[in-house]
PDB file of C-alpha atoms in Angstrom:
ATOM      1  CA  ASP A 269     185.721 123.654  95.080  1.00 59.00           C
ATOM      2  CA  GLY A 270     183.040 123.378  98.033  1.00 69.00           C
ATOM      3  CA  GLY A 271     182.137 120.863  99.716  1.00 92.00           C
ATOM      4  CA  ILE A 272     181.094 117.944 102.202  1.00 95.00           C
ATOM      5  CA  THR A 273     184.651 115.860 102.946  1.00 95.00           C
ATOM      6  CA  GLN A 274     183.848 112.950 105.473  1.00 96.00           C
ATOM      7  CA  SER A 275     186.882 111.190 106.631  1.00 90.00           C
ATOM      8  CA  PRO A 276     187.831 107.704 106.877  1.00 90.00           C
ATOM      9  CA  LYS A 277     185.854 106.795 104.110  1.00 92.00           C
ATOM     10  CA  TYR A 278     186.788 103.000 105.394  1.00 94.00           C
ATOM     11  CA  LEU A 279     186.993 102.628 109.247  1.00 94.00           C
ATOM     12  CA  PHE A 280     187.362  99.951 111.420  1.00 93.00           C
ATOM     13  CA  ARG A 281     187.504  99.617 114.750  1.00 91.00           C
ATOM     14  CA  LYS A 282     187.840  96.809 118.079  1.00 91.00           C
ATOM     15  CA  GLU A 283     184.771  96.725 119.536  1.00 90.00           C
ATOM     16  CA  GLY A 284     184.616  98.422 122.796  1.00 89.00           C
ATOM     17  CA  GLN A 285     186.690 101.294 121.410  1.00 91.00           C
ATOM     18  CA  ASN A 286     185.140 104.896 120.651  1.00 94.00           C
ATOM     19  CA  VAL A 287     185.184 106.182 117.002  1.00 94.00           C
ATOM     20  CA  THR A 288     184.879 110.253 115.925  1.00 96.00           C
ATOM     21  CA  LEU A 289     184.074 109.776 112.083  1.00 96.00           C
ATOM     22  CA  SER A 290     185.002 114.022 110.712  1.00 96.00           C
ATOM     23  CA  CYS A 291     182.868 115.857 108.677  1.00 97.00           C
ATOM     24  CA  GLU A 292     183.489 119.298 106.916  1.00 97.00           C
ATOM     25  CA  GLN A 293     181.570 121.625 105.274  1.00 96.00           C
ATOM     26  CA  ASN A 294     183.058 124.760 103.225  1.00 95.00           C
ATOM     27  CA  LEU A 295     179.753 125.855 101.949  1.00 92.00           C
ATOM     28  CA  ASN A 296     179.133 127.939 105.198  1.00 92.00           C
ATOM     29  CA  HIS A 297     176.016 126.280 105.516  1.00 91.00           C
ATOM     30  CA  ASP A 298     174.164 126.554 108.614  1.00 89.00           C
ATOM     31  CA  ALA A 299     172.659 122.805 109.134  1.00 90.00           C
ATOM     32  CA  MET A 300     174.591 119.542 109.313  1.00 93.00           C
ATOM     33  CA  TYR A 301     173.177 116.049 110.294  1.00 94.00           C
ATOM     34  CA  TRP A 302     173.535 112.676 110.513  1.00 97.00           C
ATOM     35  CA  TYR A 303     172.288 109.788 109.125  1.00 96.00           C
ATOM     36  CA  ARG A 304     173.053 105.973 109.850  1.00 96.00           C
ATOM     37  CA  GLN A 305     172.379 104.002 106.522  1.00 94.00           C
ATOM     38  CA  ASP A 306     171.565  99.649 107.462  1.00 93.00           C
ATOM     39  CA  PRO A 307     172.485  97.705 104.516  1.00 86.00           C
ATOM     40  CA  GLY A 308     168.823  97.867 101.671  1.00 81.00           C
ATOM     41  CA  GLN A 309     167.610 100.456 103.972  1.00 85.00           C
ATOM     42  CA  GLY A 310     166.895 104.110 103.889  1.00 88.00           C
ATOM     43  CA  LEU A 311     168.531 106.951 105.740  1.00 91.00           C
ATOM     44  CA  ARG A 312     167.525 107.579 109.871  1.00 93.00           C
ATOM     45  CA  LEU A 313     168.552 110.522 111.393  1.00 93.00           C
ATOM     46  CA  ILE A 314     171.190 110.168 114.425  1.00 96.00           C
ATOM     47  CA  TYR A 315     171.793 114.086 115.116  1.00 96.00           C
ATOM     48  CA  TYR A 316     171.212 117.018 113.677  1.00 93.00           C
ATOM     49  CA  SER A 317     172.790 120.968 114.304  1.00 93.00           C
ATOM     50  CA  GLN A 318     170.659 124.184 113.001  1.00 89.00           C
ATOM     51  CA  ILE A 319     173.398 126.688 114.368  1.00 90.00           C
ATOM     52  CA  VAL A 320     176.281 125.862 115.994  1.00 94.00           C
ATOM     53  CA  ASN A 321     176.917 124.854 119.795  1.00 95.00           C
ATOM     54  CA  ASP A 322     173.747 123.144 119.585  1.00 94.00           C
ATOM     55  CA  PHE A 323     172.048 119.965 118.183  1.00 95.00           C
ATOM     56  CA  GLN A 324     169.026 118.118 118.490  1.00 94.00           C
ATOM     57  CA  LYS A 325     168.951 114.375 118.425  1.00 95.00           C
ATOM     58  CA  GLY A 326     167.376 112.794 115.394  1.00 93.00           C
ATOM     59  CA  ASP A 327     164.625 109.116 115.649  1.00 91.00           C
ATOM     60  CA  ILE A 328     168.328 106.817 116.736  1.00 95.00           C
ATOM     61  CA  ALA A 329     170.464 109.102 119.126  1.00 96.00           C
ATOM     62  CA  GLU A 330     171.219 106.244 121.968  1.00 96.00           C
ATOM     63  CA  GLY A 331     175.105 105.119 121.550  1.00 96.00           C
ATOM     64  CA  TYR A 332     175.631 108.230 119.515  1.00 97.00           C
ATOM     65  CA  SER A 333     177.611 111.699 120.384  1.00 97.00           C
ATOM     66  CA  VAL A 334     177.633 115.341 119.052  1.00 98.00           C
ATOM     67  CA  SER A 335     180.250 118.249 118.826  1.00 97.00           C
ATOM     68  CA  ARG A 336     179.252 121.149 117.018  1.00 97.00           C
ATOM     69  CA  GLU A 337     181.703 123.721 118.366  1.00 97.00           C
ATOM     70  CA  LYS A 338     182.565 125.812 114.305  1.00 97.00           C
ATOM     71  CA  LYS A 339     179.954 125.978 111.800  1.00 96.00           C
ATOM     72  CA  GLU A 340     182.370 124.024 109.375  1.00 97.00           C
ATOM     73  CA  SER A 341     182.312 120.768 111.691  1.00 97.00           C
ATOM     74  CA  PHE A 342     179.725 118.208 112.986  1.00 98.00           C
ATOM     75  CA  PRO A 343     181.748 115.385 114.255  1.00 98.00           C
ATOM     76  CA  LEU A 344     179.557 112.054 115.551  1.00 97.00           C
ATOM     77  CA  THR A 345     181.429 109.457 117.965  1.00 97.00           C
ATOM     78  CA  VAL A 346     180.479 105.837 118.379  1.00 96.00           C
ATOM     79  CA  THR A 347     180.607 104.934 121.443  1.00 94.00           C
ATOM     80  CA  SER A 348     180.717 101.651 122.750  1.00 90.00           C
ATOM     81  CA  ALA A 349     177.504 101.891 124.702  1.00 88.00           C
ATOM     82  CA  GLN A 350     175.827 102.354 120.767  1.00 90.00           C
ATOM     83  CA  LYS A 351     175.093  98.179 120.749  1.00 89.00           C
ATOM     84  CA  ASN A 352     175.174  97.790 116.625  1.00 91.00           C
ATOM     85  CA  PRO A 353     177.766 100.207 114.919  1.00 94.00           C
ATOM     86  CA  THR A 354     178.372  98.907 111.868  1.00 95.00           C
ATOM     87  CA  ALA A 355     176.717 101.562 109.174  1.00 96.00           C
ATOM     88  CA  PHE A 356     177.177 102.919 106.726  1.00 96.00           C
ATOM     89  CA  TYR A 357     177.201 107.036 107.835  1.00 97.00           C
ATOM     90  CA  LEU A 358     176.053 110.278 105.958  1.00 96.00           C
ATOM     91  CA  CYS A 359     176.921 113.815 107.216  1.00 97.00           C
ATOM     92  CA  ALA A 360     175.141 116.406 105.094  1.00 94.00           C
ATOM     93  CA  SER A 361     174.565 120.130 105.551  1.00 93.00           C
ATOM     94  CA  THR A 362     172.127 122.545 104.167  1.00 88.00           C
ATOM     95  CA  PRO A 363     172.197 126.342 104.325  1.00 81.00           C
ATOM     96  CA  ASP A 364     168.961 127.561 105.612  1.00 70.00           C
ATOM     97  CA  ARG A 365     165.427 125.561 106.599  1.00 61.00           C
ATOM     98  CA  GLY A 366     164.521 123.998 103.322  1.00 60.00           C
ATOM     99  CA  ARG A 367     166.615 124.396 100.770  1.00 71.00           C
ATOM    100  CA  ALA A 368     168.533 121.592  99.349  1.00 79.00           C
ATOM    101  CA  VAL A 369     170.007 118.796 101.495  1.00 85.00           C
ATOM    102  CA  ALA A 370     173.920 118.114 100.046  1.00 90.00           C
ATOM    103  CA  PHE A 371     175.393 115.162 101.196  1.00 93.00           C
ATOM    104  CA  GLY A 372     179.146 114.006 101.556  1.00 94.00           C
ATOM    105  CA  SER A 373     180.633 110.551 100.180  1.00 94.00           C
ATOM    106  CA  GLY A 374     180.156 108.741 103.422  1.00 95.00           C
ATOM    107  CA  THR A 375     182.276 106.355 105.950  1.00 96.00           C
ATOM    108  CA  ARG A 376     182.039 102.837 106.119  1.00 95.00           C
ATOM    109  CA  LEU A 377     182.033 101.862 109.441  1.00 96.00           C
ATOM    110  CA  THR A 378     182.452  98.433 110.225  1.00 95.00           C
ATOM    111  CA  VAL A 379     183.523  97.234 113.983  1.00 92.00           C
ATOM    112  CA  VAL A 380     185.285  93.763 114.673  1.00 88.00           C
TER     113      VAL A 380
ATOM    114  CA  ASP B  39     158.770 107.643 110.529  1.00 64.00           C
ATOM    115  CA  ALA B  40     159.354 109.248 107.352  1.00 69.00           C
ATOM    116  CA  LYS B  41     155.609 111.007 105.796  1.00 84.00           C
ATOM    117  CA  THR B  42     155.909 109.337 102.284  1.00 92.00           C
ATOM    118  CA  THR B  43     155.230 106.113 100.940  1.00 93.00           C
ATOM    119  CA  GLN B  44     156.960 105.063  98.106  1.00 96.00           C
ATOM    120  CA  PRO B  45     157.385 101.471  96.178  1.00 97.00           C
ATOM    121  CA  PRO B  46     160.260  99.454  97.092  1.00 95.00           C
ATOM    122  CA  SER B  47     161.122  98.856  93.833  1.00 97.00           C
ATOM    123  CA  MET B  48     160.482  99.811  90.054  1.00 97.00           C
ATOM    124  CA  ASP B  49     161.406  98.551  86.788  1.00 97.00           C
ATOM    125  CA  CYS B  50     161.911 100.569  83.655  1.00 97.00           C
ATOM    126  CA  ALA B  51     163.638 100.095  80.270  1.00 97.00           C
ATOM    127  CA  GLU B  52     165.884 102.268  78.363  1.00 97.00           C
ATOM    128  CA  GLY B  53     164.740 105.195  76.713  1.00 97.00           C
ATOM    129  CA  ARG B  54     161.515 105.099  78.298  1.00 97.00           C
ATOM    130  CA  ALA B  55     160.864 107.387  80.369  1.00 97.00           C
ATOM    131  CA  ALA B  56     160.527 106.059  84.237  1.00 98.00           C
ATOM    132  CA  ASN B  57     157.640 107.416  86.229  1.00 98.00           C
ATOM    133  CA  LEU B  58     158.394 107.203  90.078  1.00 98.00           C
ATOM    134  CA  PRO B  59     155.685 107.911  91.860  1.00 98.00           C
ATOM    135  CA  CYS B  60     155.538 109.009  95.728  1.00 97.00           C
ATOM    136  CA  ASN B  61     152.190 109.437  98.653  1.00 96.00           C
ATOM    137  CA  HIS B  62     152.173 112.434 100.309  1.00 93.00           C
ATOM    138  CA  SER B  63     148.554 112.475 102.021  1.00 92.00           C
ATOM    139  CA  THR B  64     150.037 114.115 105.395  1.00 89.00           C
ATOM    140  CA  ILE B  65     151.682 117.012 103.804  1.00 89.00           C
ATOM    141  CA  SER B  66     150.405 120.683 105.305  1.00 86.00           C
ATOM    142  CA  GLY B  67     150.995 124.037 103.576  1.00 85.00           C
ATOM    143  CA  ASN B  68     153.407 125.368 103.614  1.00 83.00           C
ATOM    144  CA  GLU B  69     155.488 122.056 103.191  1.00 86.00           C
ATOM    145  CA  TYR B  70     157.869 120.972  99.913  1.00 89.00           C
ATOM    146  CA  VAL B  71     158.423 118.030  98.157  1.00 92.00           C
ATOM    147  CA  TYR B  72     162.661 117.019  97.644  1.00 92.00           C
ATOM    148  CA  TRP B  73     163.585 114.131  95.466  1.00 95.00           C
ATOM    149  CA  TYR B  74     167.697 112.641  96.022  1.00 95.00           C
ATOM    150  CA  ARG B  75     168.431 109.679  94.784  1.00 96.00           C
ATOM    151  CA  GLN B  76     171.221 107.522  95.797  1.00 95.00           C
ATOM    152  CA  ILE B  77     173.897 105.180  93.686  1.00 93.00           C
ATOM    153  CA  HIS B  78     175.618 102.035  95.736  1.00 85.00           C
ATOM    154  CA  SER B  79     177.680 102.860  97.840  1.00 81.00           C
ATOM    155  CA  GLN B  80     177.671 107.344  97.457  1.00 89.00           C
ATOM    156  CA  GLY B  81     176.002 110.178  98.929  1.00 91.00           C
ATOM    157  CA  PRO B  82     172.766 111.122  98.192  1.00 92.00           C
ATOM    158  CA  GLN B  83     172.243 113.934  95.106  1.00 93.00           C
ATOM    159  CA  TYR B  84     168.860 116.669  94.875  1.00 92.00           C
ATOM    160  CA  ILE B  85     167.475 116.086  91.598  1.00 95.00           C
ATOM    161  CA  ILE B  86     163.794 118.602  92.023  1.00 94.00           C
ATOM    162  CA  HIS B  87     161.853 119.877  94.345  1.00 92.00           C
ATOM    163  CA  GLY B  88     158.280 121.860  93.827  1.00 92.00           C
ATOM    164  CA  LEU B  89     155.326 123.447  96.059  1.00 91.00           C
ATOM    165  CA  LYS B  90     153.102 123.328  94.203  1.00 91.00           C
ATOM    166  CA  ASN B  91     153.484 123.429  90.118  1.00 88.00           C
ATOM    167  CA  ASN B  92     155.010 121.154  87.649  1.00 94.00           C
ATOM    168  CA  GLU B  93     158.631 121.697  87.588  1.00 96.00           C
ATOM    169  CA  THR B  94     161.727 120.781  85.035  1.00 97.00           C
ATOM    170  CA  ASN B  95     165.293 120.664  85.223  1.00 95.00           C
ATOM    171  CA  GLU B  96     168.101 119.566  83.158  1.00 95.00           C
ATOM    172  CA  MET B  97     167.805 116.166  85.394  1.00 94.00           C
ATOM    173  CA  ALA B  98     163.941 115.294  85.684  1.00 97.00           C
ATOM    174  CA  SER B  99     160.216 117.112  85.474  1.00 98.00           C
ATOM    175  CA  LEU B 100     158.345 117.299  89.064  1.00 98.00           C
ATOM    176  CA  ILE B 101     153.707 116.772  88.399  1.00 97.00           C
ATOM    177  CA  ILE B 102     152.532 117.887  91.726  1.00 96.00           C
ATOM    178  CA  THR B 103     148.821 116.612  92.297  1.00 96.00           C
ATOM    179  CA  GLU B 104     146.077 119.292  92.699  1.00 95.00           C
ATOM    180  CA  ASP B 105     145.682 118.327  96.082  1.00 94.00           C
ATOM    181  CA  ARG B 106     149.270 117.603  96.161  1.00 95.00           C
ATOM    182  CA  LYS B 107     149.244 115.110  98.699  1.00 95.00           C
ATOM    183  CA  SER B 108     151.018 112.269  95.852  1.00 96.00           C
ATOM    184  CA  SER B 109     153.198 113.739  92.982  1.00 97.00           C
ATOM    185  CA  THR B 110     155.764 111.718  90.177  1.00 98.00           C
ATOM    186  CA  LEU B 111     159.376 112.230  89.603  1.00 98.00           C
ATOM    187  CA  ILE B 112     159.932 111.606  86.022  1.00 98.00           C
ATOM    188  CA  LEU B 113     163.096 110.808  84.063  1.00 98.00           C
ATOM    189  CA  PRO B 114     162.502 111.391  80.515  1.00 96.00           C
ATOM    190  CA  HIS B 115     164.832 109.201  78.605  1.00 95.00           C
ATOM    191  CA  ALA B 116     166.110 106.477  81.564  1.00 96.00           C
ATOM    192  CA  THR B 117     169.986 105.137  80.913  1.00 96.00           C
ATOM    193  CA  LEU B 118     171.816 103.219  82.741  1.00 96.00           C
ATOM    194  CA  ARG B 119     173.172 105.046  84.820  1.00 95.00           C
ATOM    195  CA  ASP B 120     169.948 106.254  86.370  1.00 97.00           C
ATOM    196  CA  THR B 121     169.861 103.266  88.460  1.00 96.00           C
ATOM    197  CA  ALA B 122     169.803 103.913  92.016  1.00 96.00           C
ATOM    198  CA  VAL B 123     167.634 104.372  94.816  1.00 96.00           C
ATOM    199  CA  TYR B 124     165.501 107.410  94.363  1.00 97.00           C
ATOM    200  CA  TYR B 125     164.244 109.167  97.322  1.00 96.00           C
ATOM    201  CA  CYS B 126     161.032 111.018  97.861  1.00 95.00           C
ATOM    202  CA  ILE B 127     160.453 113.843 101.347  1.00 91.00           C
ATOM    203  CA  VAL B 128     158.571 116.305 102.506  1.00 88.00           C
ATOM    204  CA  ARG B 129     160.224 119.915 104.314  1.00 81.00           C
ATOM    205  CA  THR B 130     158.866 122.784 106.465  1.00 71.00           C
ATOM    206  CA  PRO B 131     161.003 125.728 106.011  1.00 62.00           C
ATOM    207  CA  ALA B 132     160.338 125.590 110.247  1.00 60.00           C
ATOM    208  CA  GLN B 133     162.052 125.582 113.641  1.00 51.00           C
ATOM    209  CA  ASP B 134     162.967 121.769 113.590  1.00 58.00           C
ATOM    210  CA  ASP B 135     163.193 120.778 110.655  1.00 72.00           C
ATOM    211  CA  LYS B 136     165.306 116.987 110.739  1.00 76.00           C
ATOM    212  CA  ILE B 137     164.227 116.414 107.230  1.00 82.00           C
ATOM    213  CA  ILE B 138     163.288 112.269 107.798  1.00 83.00           C
ATOM    214  CA  PHE B 139     163.843 110.127 104.419  1.00 86.00           C
ATOM    215  CA  GLY B 140     161.542 106.472 103.926  1.00 84.00           C
ATOM    216  CA  LYS B 141     163.538 103.805 102.234  1.00 87.00           C
ATOM    217  CA  GLY B 142     162.824 105.221  98.545  1.00 94.00           C
ATOM    218  CA  THR B 143     161.975 103.375  95.330  1.00 97.00           C
ATOM    219  CA  ARG B 144     164.674 101.015  93.517  1.00 96.00           C
ATOM    220  CA  LEU B 145     164.404 101.468  90.143  1.00 97.00           C
ATOM    221  CA  HIS B 146     166.369  99.279  88.296  1.00 97.00           C
ATOM    222  CA  ILE B 147     166.558 100.003  83.984  1.00 97.00           C
ATOM    223  CA  LEU B 148     166.940  97.484  81.938  1.00 95.00           C
ATOM    224  CA  PRO B 149     169.120  97.027  78.816  1.00 92.00           C
TER     225      PRO B 149
END
């Protein structure tokens, strides 16, 4: 089945450690996105990529980094510079501009 | 910032129609209105979208006002499984498609 796979579903890390969240899609979508969601809040855009080897900062990019070396993959690294990394992270993709967005099932990151 | 405004929460009795409003007064001519919903701790699910005509699919209907400054998502016969946060967004098939979500409307279906 085609879809977006985020792994792992739950992730625990110690404060000060970098951690990379995986996002893989087999939908042949060009554009991919990372969002952060805090309890009771909406989705905030971290980074997005319209094409391989290119990406742009969203509204809350500080403390995060991404890469887009392959069309299928858009990993997100939460660095130690991110002051409050505990959150629910969602990856999304869309085939081209203006089409409906597909979402992964999310990764819940807890930093202790 | 999100280009849409939605009420933070709404209640609807089970079996009745749920009408969720969205204000997008600054929408431009080539921007589409999209609706998604998110059930607790899952990824958002696409529901419907439209440009200026009313749209209907197996999940819902979308009514867009003639001036396109607001829209209403209608769930015709709400069930308990429709309890979720509903997001209305506007998007344009432009070069820089950031896809910004607001806080959405938390819909409670009452038994």
